[in-house]
CSV table of C-alpha atoms and ligand atoms in Angstrom, one decimal:
chain,number,residue,atom,x,y,z
A,1,UNK,CA,1.1,-77.1,-82.6
A,2,UNK,CA,0.7,-73.4,-82.6
A,3,UNK,CA,-3.0,-73.5,-81.5
A,4,UNK,CA,-4.4,-71.8,-84.5
A,5,UNK,CA,-7.3,-74.3,-84.7
A,6,UNK,CA,-8.1,-73.8,-81.1
A,7,UNK,CA,-7.9,-70.0,-81.4
A,8,UNK,CA,-10.2,-70.2,-84.4
A,9,UNK,CA,-12.8,-72.2,-82.6
A,10,UNK,CA,-12.7,-69.7,-79.7
A,11,UNK,CA,-13.0,-66.7,-81.9
A,12,UNK,CA,-15.9,-68.2,-83.8
A,13,UNK,CA,-17.6,-69.0,-80.5
A,14,UNK,CA,-17.2,-65.4,-79.3
A,15,UNK,CA,-18.4,-64.0,-82.6
A,16,UNK,CA,-21.5,-66.1,-82.4
A,17,UNK,CA,-22.1,-64.9,-78.8
A,18,UNK,CA,-21.6,-61.3,-79.7
A,19,UNK,CA,-24.0,-61.7,-82.7
A,20,UNK,CA,-26.6,-63.3,-80.4
A,21,UNK,CA,-26.3,-60.4,-77.9
A,22,UNK,CA,-27.1,-58.0,-80.8
A,23,UNK,CA,-30.0,-60.1,-82.1
A,24,UNK,CA,-28.0,-60.9,-85.2
A,25,UNK,CA,-27.3,-64.2,-86.9
A,26,UNK,CA,-23.7,-65.5,-86.7
A,27,UNK,CA,-23.7,-66.0,-90.5
A,28,UNK,CA,-24.0,-62.3,-90.9
A,29,UNK,CA,-20.4,-61.8,-89.8
A,30,UNK,CA,-17.4,-63.0,-91.7
A,31,UNK,CA,-14.0,-63.5,-90.2
A,32,UNK,CA,-11.0,-62.1,-92.1
A,33,UNK,CA,-7.9,-63.9,-90.8
A,34,UNK,CA,-5.2,-61.2,-90.9
A,35,UNK,CA,-2.0,-63.0,-91.9
A,36,UNK,CA,0.6,-60.3,-92.2
A,37,UNK,CA,3.9,-61.5,-90.9
A,38,UNK,CA,2.4,-64.9,-90.3
A,39,UNK,CA,4.3,-67.8,-91.9
A,40,UNK,CA,2.8,-70.1,-94.5
A,41,UNK,CA,2.5,-73.1,-92.1
A,42,UNK,CA,0.2,-71.2,-89.8
A,43,UNK,CA,-1.9,-70.1,-92.7
A,44,UNK,CA,-2.2,-73.7,-93.8
A,45,UNK,CA,-3.3,-74.7,-90.3
A,46,UNK,CA,-6.0,-72.0,-90.4
A,47,UNK,CA,-7.1,-73.1,-93.9
A,48,UNK,CA,-7.2,-76.8,-92.7
A,49,UNK,CA,-9.5,-75.7,-89.9
A,50,UNK,CA,-11.9,-74.2,-92.4
A,51,UNK,CA,-10.8,-70.6,-92.6
A,52,UNK,CA,-11.1,-69.3,-96.2
A,53,UNK,CA,-10.8,-65.5,-96.0
A,54,UNK,CA,-7.4,-64.0,-95.4
A,55,UNK,CA,-6.3,-60.4,-95.2
A,56,UNK,CA,-2.8,-59.1,-96.2
A,57,UNK,CA,-1.3,-55.6,-95.8
A,58,UNK,CA,1.8,-55.9,-97.9
A,59,UNK,CA,1.7,-56.9,-101.6
A,60,UNK,CA,5.1,-58.3,-101.8
A,61,UNK,CA,4.6,-60.6,-98.8
A,62,UNK,CA,1.2,-61.6,-100.0
A,63,UNK,CA,2.3,-62.6,-103.5
A,64,UNK,CA,4.4,-65.5,-102.2
A,65,UNK,CA,1.6,-66.8,-99.9
A,66,UNK,CA,-1.1,-66.4,-102.5
A,67,UNK,CA,1.0,-68.4,-105.0
A,68,UNK,CA,2.0,-71.0,-102.4
A,69,UNK,CA,-1.6,-71.6,-101.4
A,70,UNK,CA,-3.2,-71.3,-104.8
A,71,UNK,CA,-5.7,-74.2,-105.3
A,72,UNK,CA,-6.7,-74.1,-101.6
A,73,UNK,CA,-9.8,-72.1,-102.5
A,74,UNK,CA,-8.9,-69.1,-100.4
A,75,UNK,CA,-10.1,-65.6,-100.8
A,76,UNK,CA,-7.7,-62.7,-100.3
A,77,UNK,CA,-8.5,-59.2,-99.0
A,78,UNK,CA,-6.1,-56.4,-99.4
A,79,UNK,CA,-6.1,-54.3,-96.2
A,80,UNK,CA,-2.9,-52.3,-96.5
A,81,UNK,CA,-2.0,-48.9,-97.8
A,82,UNK,CA,-2.8,-48.6,-101.6
A,83,UNK,CA,0.0,-47.4,-103.8
A,84,UNK,CA,-0.8,-46.6,-107.5
A,85,UNK,CA,2.2,-48.5,-108.8
A,86,UNK,CA,0.9,-51.7,-107.2
A,87,UNK,CA,-2.7,-51.5,-108.2
A,88,UNK,CA,-2.3,-53.8,-111.3
A,89,UNK,CA,-0.9,-56.7,-109.2
A,90,UNK,CA,-3.4,-56.1,-106.4
A,91,UNK,CA,-6.3,-56.1,-109.0
A,92,UNK,CA,-5.0,-59.4,-110.4
A,93,UNK,CA,-4.4,-61.2,-107.1
A,94,UNK,CA,-7.0,-60.1,-104.6
A,95,UNK,CA,-10.8,-60.6,-104.5
A,96,UNK,CA,-11.5,-57.6,-102.3
A,97,UNK,CA,-9.8,-54.3,-101.6
A,98,UNK,CA,-10.8,-52.8,-98.2
A,99,UNK,CA,-8.7,-49.7,-98.1
A,100,UNK,CA,-9.9,-47.5,-101.0
A,101,UNK,CA,-9.7,-43.9,-99.7
A,102,UNK,CA,-9.1,-41.6,-102.8
A,103,UNK,CA,-11.1,-41.1,-106.0
A,104,UNK,CA,-7.8,-41.0,-107.9
A,105,UNK,CA,-7.0,-44.6,-106.7
A,106,UNK,CA,-10.5,-45.7,-107.5
A,107,UNK,CA,-10.1,-44.5,-111.1
A,108,UNK,CA,-6.7,-46.1,-111.4
A,109,UNK,CA,-7.9,-49.4,-110.0
A,110,UNK,CA,-10.9,-49.3,-112.4
A,111,UNK,CA,-8.5,-48.9,-115.3
A,112,UNK,CA,-6.5,-52.0,-114.2
A,113,UNK,CA,-9.7,-54.0,-113.8
A,114,UNK,CA,-11.0,-53.0,-117.3
A,115,UNK,CA,-7.8,-54.4,-118.7
A,116,UNK,CA,-8.2,-57.8,-117.1
A,117,UNK,CA,-12.0,-57.9,-117.3
A,118,UNK,CA,-12.5,-58.4,-113.6
A,119,UNK,CA,-15.1,-56.9,-111.2
A,120,UNK,CA,-13.7,-56.2,-107.7
A,121,UNK,CA,-15.5,-55.9,-104.4
A,122,UNK,CA,-14.2,-52.8,-102.6
A,123,UNK,CA,-14.7,-51.1,-99.2
A,124,UNK,CA,-14.0,-47.4,-98.6
A,125,UNK,CA,-11.8,-46.8,-95.6
A,126,UNK,CA,-13.1,-44.0,-93.4
A,127,UNK,CA,-11.0,-42.1,-90.9
A,128,UNK,CA,-13.8,-41.8,-88.4
A,129,UNK,CA,-11.4,-40.9,-85.5
A,130,UNK,CA,-9.9,-38.1,-87.7
A,131,UNK,CA,-6.4,-39.2,-86.9
A,132,UNK,CA,-3.8,-37.4,-89.0
A,133,UNK,CA,-1.5,-40.4,-89.2
A,134,UNK,CA,-4.2,-42.8,-90.4
A,135,UNK,CA,-5.4,-43.5,-93.9
A,136,UNK,CA,-9.0,-43.2,-94.8
A,137,UNK,CA,-11.4,-40.6,-96.2
A,138,UNK,CA,-12.8,-38.0,-93.7
A,139,UNK,CA,-16.5,-38.4,-93.1
A,140,UNK,CA,-17.3,-35.1,-94.8
A,141,UNK,CA,-15.6,-36.3,-98.0
A,142,UNK,CA,-17.3,-39.7,-98.1
A,143,UNK,CA,-20.2,-38.8,-100.3
A,144,UNK,CA,-18.0,-37.6,-103.1
A,145,UNK,CA,-15.8,-40.7,-102.9
A,146,UNK,CA,-18.8,-43.1,-102.8
A,147,UNK,CA,-20.1,-41.4,-106.0
A,148,UNK,CA,-16.7,-41.8,-107.6
A,149,UNK,CA,-16.6,-45.5,-106.7
A,150,UNK,CA,-20.1,-46.3,-107.7
A,151,UNK,CA,-19.5,-44.6,-111.1
A,152,UNK,CA,-16.8,-47.2,-111.9
A,153,UNK,CA,-18.4,-50.2,-113.6
A,154,UNK,CA,-15.7,-52.7,-112.4
A,155,UNK,CA,-15.9,-51.6,-108.7
A,156,UNK,CA,-18.6,-53.1,-106.5
A,157,UNK,CA,-18.9,-51.0,-103.4
A,158,UNK,CA,-19.6,-53.4,-100.5
A,159,UNK,CA,-19.2,-51.2,-97.5
A,160,UNK,CA,-17.0,-49.1,-95.3
A,161,UNK,CA,-13.9,-50.2,-93.4
A,162,UNK,CA,-12.3,-48.4,-90.4
A,163,UNK,CA,-9.8,-48.7,-87.6
A,164,UNK,CA,-10.7,-46.9,-84.4
A,165,UNK,CA,-8.1,-45.0,-82.4
A,166,UNK,CA,-5.9,-47.4,-80.5
A,167,UNK,CA,-7.0,-48.0,-76.9
A,168,UNK,CA,-6.6,-50.9,-74.5
A,169,UNK,CA,-10.3,-50.8,-73.6
A,170,UNK,CA,-12.4,-52.3,-76.3
A,171,UNK,CA,-15.4,-50.2,-75.1
A,172,UNK,CA,-13.4,-47.1,-76.3
A,173,UNK,CA,-14.0,-48.3,-79.9
A,174,UNK,CA,-17.8,-48.4,-79.5
A,175,UNK,CA,-18.6,-44.8,-80.4
A,176,UNK,CA,-16.4,-45.0,-83.5
A,177,UNK,CA,-18.1,-48.2,-84.6
A,178,UNK,CA,-21.5,-46.5,-84.1
A,179,UNK,CA,-20.5,-43.5,-86.1
A,180,UNK,CA,-19.4,-45.8,-89.0
A,181,UNK,CA,-22.7,-47.7,-88.8
A,182,UNK,CA,-24.5,-44.3,-89.1
A,183,UNK,CA,-22.4,-43.5,-92.2
A,184,UNK,CA,-23.4,-46.7,-94.0
A,185,UNK,CA,-27.0,-46.3,-93.1
A,186,UNK,CA,-26.9,-42.7,-94.4
A,187,UNK,CA,-25.2,-43.6,-97.7
A,188,UNK,CA,-27.9,-46.2,-98.4
A,189,UNK,CA,-30.9,-44.1,-97.3
A,190,UNK,CA,-29.8,-41.2,-99.5
A,191,UNK,CA,-29.4,-43.5,-102.5
A,192,UNK,CA,-25.6,-43.1,-102.6
A,193,UNK,CA,-25.1,-46.9,-102.4
A,194,UNK,CA,-27.0,-49.3,-104.6
A,195,UNK,CA,-27.6,-51.8,-101.8
A,196,UNK,CA,-27.3,-51.9,-98.0
A,197,UNK,CA,-23.6,-51.7,-97.2
A,198,UNK,CA,-21.4,-53.9,-95.0
A,199,UNK,CA,-19.0,-52.8,-92.2
A,200,UNK,CA,-15.5,-54.0,-91.9
A,201,UNK,CA,-14.6,-53.2,-88.3
A,202,UNK,CA,-13.2,-54.9,-85.2
A,203,UNK,CA,-9.8,-56.4,-84.6
A,204,UNK,CA,-8.3,-58.8,-82.0
A,205,UNK,CA,-9.0,-56.4,-79.2
A,206,UNK,CA,-12.5,-55.2,-80.0
A,207,UNK,CA,-14.2,-57.6,-82.5
A,208,UNK,CA,-16.9,-58.5,-80.1
A,209,UNK,CA,-17.9,-54.9,-79.6
A,210,UNK,CA,-17.8,-54.4,-83.4
A,211,UNK,CA,-20.2,-57.2,-83.9
A,212,UNK,CA,-22.6,-55.8,-81.3
A,213,UNK,CA,-22.5,-52.6,-83.3
A,214,UNK,CA,-23.1,-54.2,-86.7
A,215,UNK,CA,-19.8,-55.4,-88.2
A,216,UNK,CA,-20.2,-57.7,-91.1
A,217,UNK,CA,-16.5,-58.4,-91.4
A,218,UNK,CA,-14.0,-58.5,-88.6
A,219,UNK,CA,-10.3,-58.5,-89.2
A,220,UNK,CA,-8.5,-60.6,-86.6
A,221,UNK,CA,-4.8,-61.2,-86.6
A,222,UNK,CA,-3.0,-61.8,-83.3
A,223,UNK,CA,-5.9,-63.4,-81.5
A,224,UNK,CA,-5.9,-66.1,-84.2
A,225,UNK,CA,-2.2,-66.5,-85.1
A,226,UNK,CA,-0.5,-65.3,-81.9
A,227,UNK,CA,1.9,-62.3,-81.6
A,228,UNK,CA,3.5,-61.2,-84.9
A,229,UNK,CA,7.3,-61.5,-85.4
B,1,PLP,C1,-2.9,-55.9,-88.6
B,1,PLP,C2,-4.3,-55.4,-88.9
B,1,PLP,C3,-5.4,-56.0,-88.3
B,1,PLP,C4,-5.4,-57.1,-87.3
B,1,PLP,O1,-4.9,-56.7,-86.1
B,1,PLP,P1,-4.9,-57.6,-84.8
B,1,PLP,O2,-4.9,-56.6,-83.7
B,1,PLP,O3,-3.6,-58.4,-84.8
B,1,PLP,O4,-6.1,-58.4,-84.8
B,1,PLP,C5,-6.7,-55.6,-88.8
B,1,PLP,N1,-6.8,-54.7,-89.7
B,1,PLP,C6,-5.8,-54.1,-90.3
B,1,PLP,C7,-6.0,-53.0,-91.3
B,1,PLP,C8,-4.5,-54.4,-89.9
B,1,PLP,O5,-3.5,-53.8,-90.4
């Protein structure tokens, strides 16, 4: 026993508590089980315990798992770095792309989706912490990218995704979560998003703070599956 089921129960309990503290309903927050470098057996354990949404960073690694677990009714989010030569396979295999950060990639993904006749849910990744080593559009370039994404008929913009600067104290993430929340509110209020947008933010270390600040998706890996190999 690896304890995946127990971890999942505990994470769900904490998510519900954090939602309650913020006056939100627990159902407003979805858990993405980040399964990079996690073996198939632990994925099956999570699936058996009722987890349906999984996040993968690396296409090649994901392909094997998606194939092995086909038929289990799982939903896969791509949360890794997008490369244009992999967009066709990503478009075919994943339900959601969370890491769109360039208009050029949005256009290229749209072309692939047209070919297979599929509508894809996407999140724009924002580099709120302005870290040079991180992916994501800078906040001042977000409007232009949101316009580019919403002009693609096969892309459905569902929200923003972000990773705060790494810090051992989860409270250090709070101002970055707040800034991202302000960005989604602003996109909607200025008519740049057709509907209120979601927020993919919060990982093992800080998901409770993220839910207090409005996260609708939290991406949790090690707290669920244990340390990665
Ligand atoms: C690995 C990863 C996570 C999960 O990180 P944990 O700290 O293990 O919860 C979440 N989001 C992204 C983009 C990741 O790459």
